[in-house]
Tab-separated table of C-alpha atoms in Angstrom:
chain	number	residue	atom	x	y	z
G	1	MET	CA	-2.820	-26.247	11.632
G	2	ASN	CA	-6.318	-26.326	10.311
G	3	ILE	CA	-8.066	-24.385	7.583
G	4	ALA	CA	-9.813	-22.099	10.082
G	5	PHE	CA	-6.421	-20.834	11.312
G	6	TYR	CA	-5.248	-20.021	7.775
G	7	SER	CA	-8.561	-18.425	6.920
G	8	GLU	CA	-8.326	-16.188	9.985
G	9	MET	CA	-4.751	-15.170	9.051
G	10	VAL	CA	-5.780	-14.311	5.479
G	11	ASP	CA	-8.681	-12.230	6.792
G	12	LYS	CA	-6.324	-10.263	9.041
G	13	ILE	CA	-3.911	-9.619	6.171
G	14	ASN	CA	-6.729	-8.574	3.835
G	15	THR	CA	-8.050	-6.177	6.474
G	16	ARG	CA	-4.632	-4.495	6.628
G	17	LEU	CA	-4.275	-4.377	2.852
G	18	ASP	CA	-7.836	-3.220	2.257
G	19	ASN	CA	-6.848	0.452	2.391
G	20	LEU	CA	-3.229	0.573	1.283
G	21	ASN	CA	-3.584	4.243	0.415
G	22	ALA	CA	-3.642	5.024	4.109
G	23	TYR	CA	0.009	4.010	4.168
G	24	LEU	CA	0.955	6.890	1.850
G	25	GLN	CA	1.596	9.400	4.606
G	26	VAL	CA	4.277	11.777	3.430
G	27	THR	CA	7.130	13.001	5.555
G	28	MET	CA	10.205	15.058	4.842
G	29	LEU	CA	13.585	14.152	6.237
G	30	TYR	CA	16.630	16.378	6.138
G	31	GLU	CA	20.317	16.054	6.819
G	32	THR	CA	21.326	17.985	9.931
G	33	GLU	CA	24.605	19.880	10.191
G	34	ASP	CA	25.949	16.877	12.122
G	35	GLY	CA	25.187	14.617	9.156
G	36	ASP	CA	22.289	12.859	10.915
G	37	LEU	CA	18.829	12.382	9.415
G	38	ALA	CA	15.915	14.084	11.129
G	39	GLN	CA	12.288	14.741	10.297
G	40	LEU	CA	11.359	18.313	9.392
G	41	SER	CA	9.062	19.911	11.931
G	42	ASN	CA	5.296	19.965	11.360
G	43	SER	CA	4.999	23.009	13.619
G	44	GLY	CA	6.062	26.572	12.972
G	45	ALA	CA	6.704	27.042	16.689
G	46	GLY	CA	9.388	24.350	16.752
G	47	ALA	CA	10.689	24.705	13.205
G	48	SER	CA	13.707	22.696	12.081
G	49	GLN	CA	16.813	24.814	11.599
G	50	ILE	CA	19.050	25.164	8.571
G	51	THR	CA	21.848	27.628	7.930
G	52	ALA	CA	21.391	30.271	5.238
G	53	GLY	CA	23.784	30.067	2.313
G	54	LYS	CA	24.726	26.488	3.134
G	55	ASP	CA	23.612	23.430	1.173
G	56	ALA	CA	20.923	21.343	2.843
G	57	VAL	CA	19.599	18.006	1.599
G	58	LEU	CA	15.903	17.139	1.836
G	59	TYR	CA	14.485	13.624	1.462
G	60	PRO	CA	10.815	13.608	0.384
G	61	THR	CA	9.509	10.187	1.375
G	62	SER	CA	6.748	8.485	3.345
G	63	TYR	CA	6.588	6.755	6.710
G	64	THR	CA	7.047	3.454	4.880
G	65	ALA	CA	10.008	4.830	2.845
G	66	ASP	CA	7.897	4.637	-0.340
G	67	ILE	CA	8.034	0.836	-0.180
G	68	VAL	CA	4.494	-0.230	0.772
G	69	VAL	CA	2.849	2.470	-1.344
G	70	PRO	CA	5.324	4.061	-3.739
G	71	ALA	CA	4.730	7.585	-4.956
G	72	TYR	CA	3.945	8.068	-8.637
G	73	LYS	CA	4.555	11.837	-8.559
G	74	LYS	CA	5.880	14.266	-5.953
G	75	PHE	CA	5.650	18.022	-5.528
G	76	VAL	CA	7.729	20.136	-3.126
G	77	ALA	CA	7.527	23.928	-2.867
G	78	PHE	CA	7.910	26.769	-0.416
G	79	THR	CA	4.425	28.153	0.150
G	80	LYS	CA	4.853	30.850	2.792
G	81	VAL	CA	7.416	33.068	4.466
G	82	ASN	CA	6.122	33.671	7.997
G	83	GLY	CA	6.191	37.227	9.301
G	84	VAL	CA	6.062	38.810	5.839
G	85	SER	CA	3.126	40.754	4.416
G	86	ASP	CA	0.990	39.131	1.745
G	87	SER	CA	2.056	41.721	-0.825
G	88	LYS	CA	5.692	40.541	-0.580
G	89	GLN	CA	4.987	36.778	-0.502
G	90	ALA	CA	4.955	36.160	-4.268
G	91	ALA	CA	8.344	37.780	-4.888
G	92	LEU	CA	9.987	35.985	-1.962
G	93	LEU	CA	8.486	32.616	-2.886
G	94	SER	CA	9.675	32.899	-6.479
G	95	GLN	CA	13.159	33.576	-5.119
G	96	LEU	CA	12.979	30.520	-2.838
G	97	ASN	CA	11.469	28.119	-5.389
G	98	THR	CA	14.302	28.441	-7.917
G	99	GLY	CA	15.958	25.098	-7.145
G	100	ASP	CA	16.084	22.261	-9.657
G	101	TYR	CA	13.377	20.250	-7.913
G	102	LEU	CA	11.247	22.925	-6.261
G	103	ASN	CA	7.790	24.027	-7.373
G	104	GLN	CA	7.487	21.447	-10.146
G	105	VAL	CA	6.028	17.979	-10.515
G	106	LEU	CA	8.688	15.361	-9.868
G	107	ASP	CA	8.959	11.703	-10.726
G	108	GLY	CA	8.006	9.457	-7.828
G	109	ASN	CA	11.488	7.993	-7.539
G	110	THR	CA	13.066	11.390	-6.740
G	111	LYS	CA	14.879	10.735	-3.467
G	112	THR	CA	16.783	13.942	-2.693
G	113	ILE	CA	16.366	17.673	-3.131
G	114	LYS	CA	19.309	20.002	-2.615
G	115	LEU	CA	18.379	23.282	-1.039
G	116	ASN	CA	20.352	26.481	-0.521
G	117	VAL	CA	18.364	29.273	1.106
G	118	PRO	CA	19.824	32.767	0.510
G	119	SER	CA	21.165	34.649	3.526
G	120	SER	CA	18.483	37.313	3.026
G	121	PHE	CA	16.054	34.818	4.649
G	122	SER	CA	18.029	34.581	7.914
G	123	GLY	CA	15.723	34.835	10.908
G	124	LYS	CA	12.648	33.801	8.916
G	125	THR	CA	10.488	30.696	9.250
G	126	LEU	CA	9.591	29.131	5.917
G	127	GLU	CA	6.628	26.876	5.161
G	128	LEU	CA	7.426	23.973	2.833
G	129	THR	CA	4.610	21.888	1.343
G	130	TYR	CA	5.137	18.329	0.150
G	131	SER	CA	2.490	16.373	-1.801
G	132	ALA	CA	2.709	12.867	-3.194
G	133	LEU	CA	0.395	11.047	-5.583
G	134	ASP	CA	0.316	7.250	-5.597
G	135	TYR	CA	-0.505	4.955	-8.507
G	136	SER	CA	-4.183	4.756	-7.482
G	137	GLY	CA	-4.710	8.515	-7.538
G	138	TYR	CA	-4.570	9.020	-3.769
G	139	THR	CA	-2.715	12.132	-2.590
G	140	SER	CA	-1.104	12.938	0.721
G	141	THR	CA	0.008	16.479	1.585
G	142	ARG	CA	1.800	17.858	4.601
G	143	LYS	CA	3.356	21.185	5.561
G	144	PHE	CA	6.782	21.473	7.185
G	145	TYR	CA	8.569	24.414	8.761
G	146	ILE	CA	12.176	25.507	8.472
G	147	TYR	CA	13.808	28.276	10.496
G	148	VAL	CA	16.704	29.855	8.610
G	149	LYS	CA	19.532	30.832	10.905
């Protein structure tokens, strides 16, 4: 091996590491009723399903499992109840965002959020927003959709 080979390898690695913030792409996993892990849907048309009145576990993470670019702070909140007038949104969202880890700034090492959606939301599609801030000040935000059955 010659120096040119090593130099080329270092250049390739530096190119990948040049914009590490791009690796902070948030995703939200959840535990299905079968006990499997699945990604929450990014589309309201194909929303992930949870059962009202039953505990659900959410896992706010990134596509690299917070390893390559760990999150410094996280924020998870319900931001919309689809099919409900704007005048009723605030009251419904305050009812939904009452969990221990919802609608508040969380430490970056928060791994799970327990969720129990009241049965009054059965038949509704909920919008959940997840934002993460890394140690360099870069943020990544994504919306997810949950259908309550």
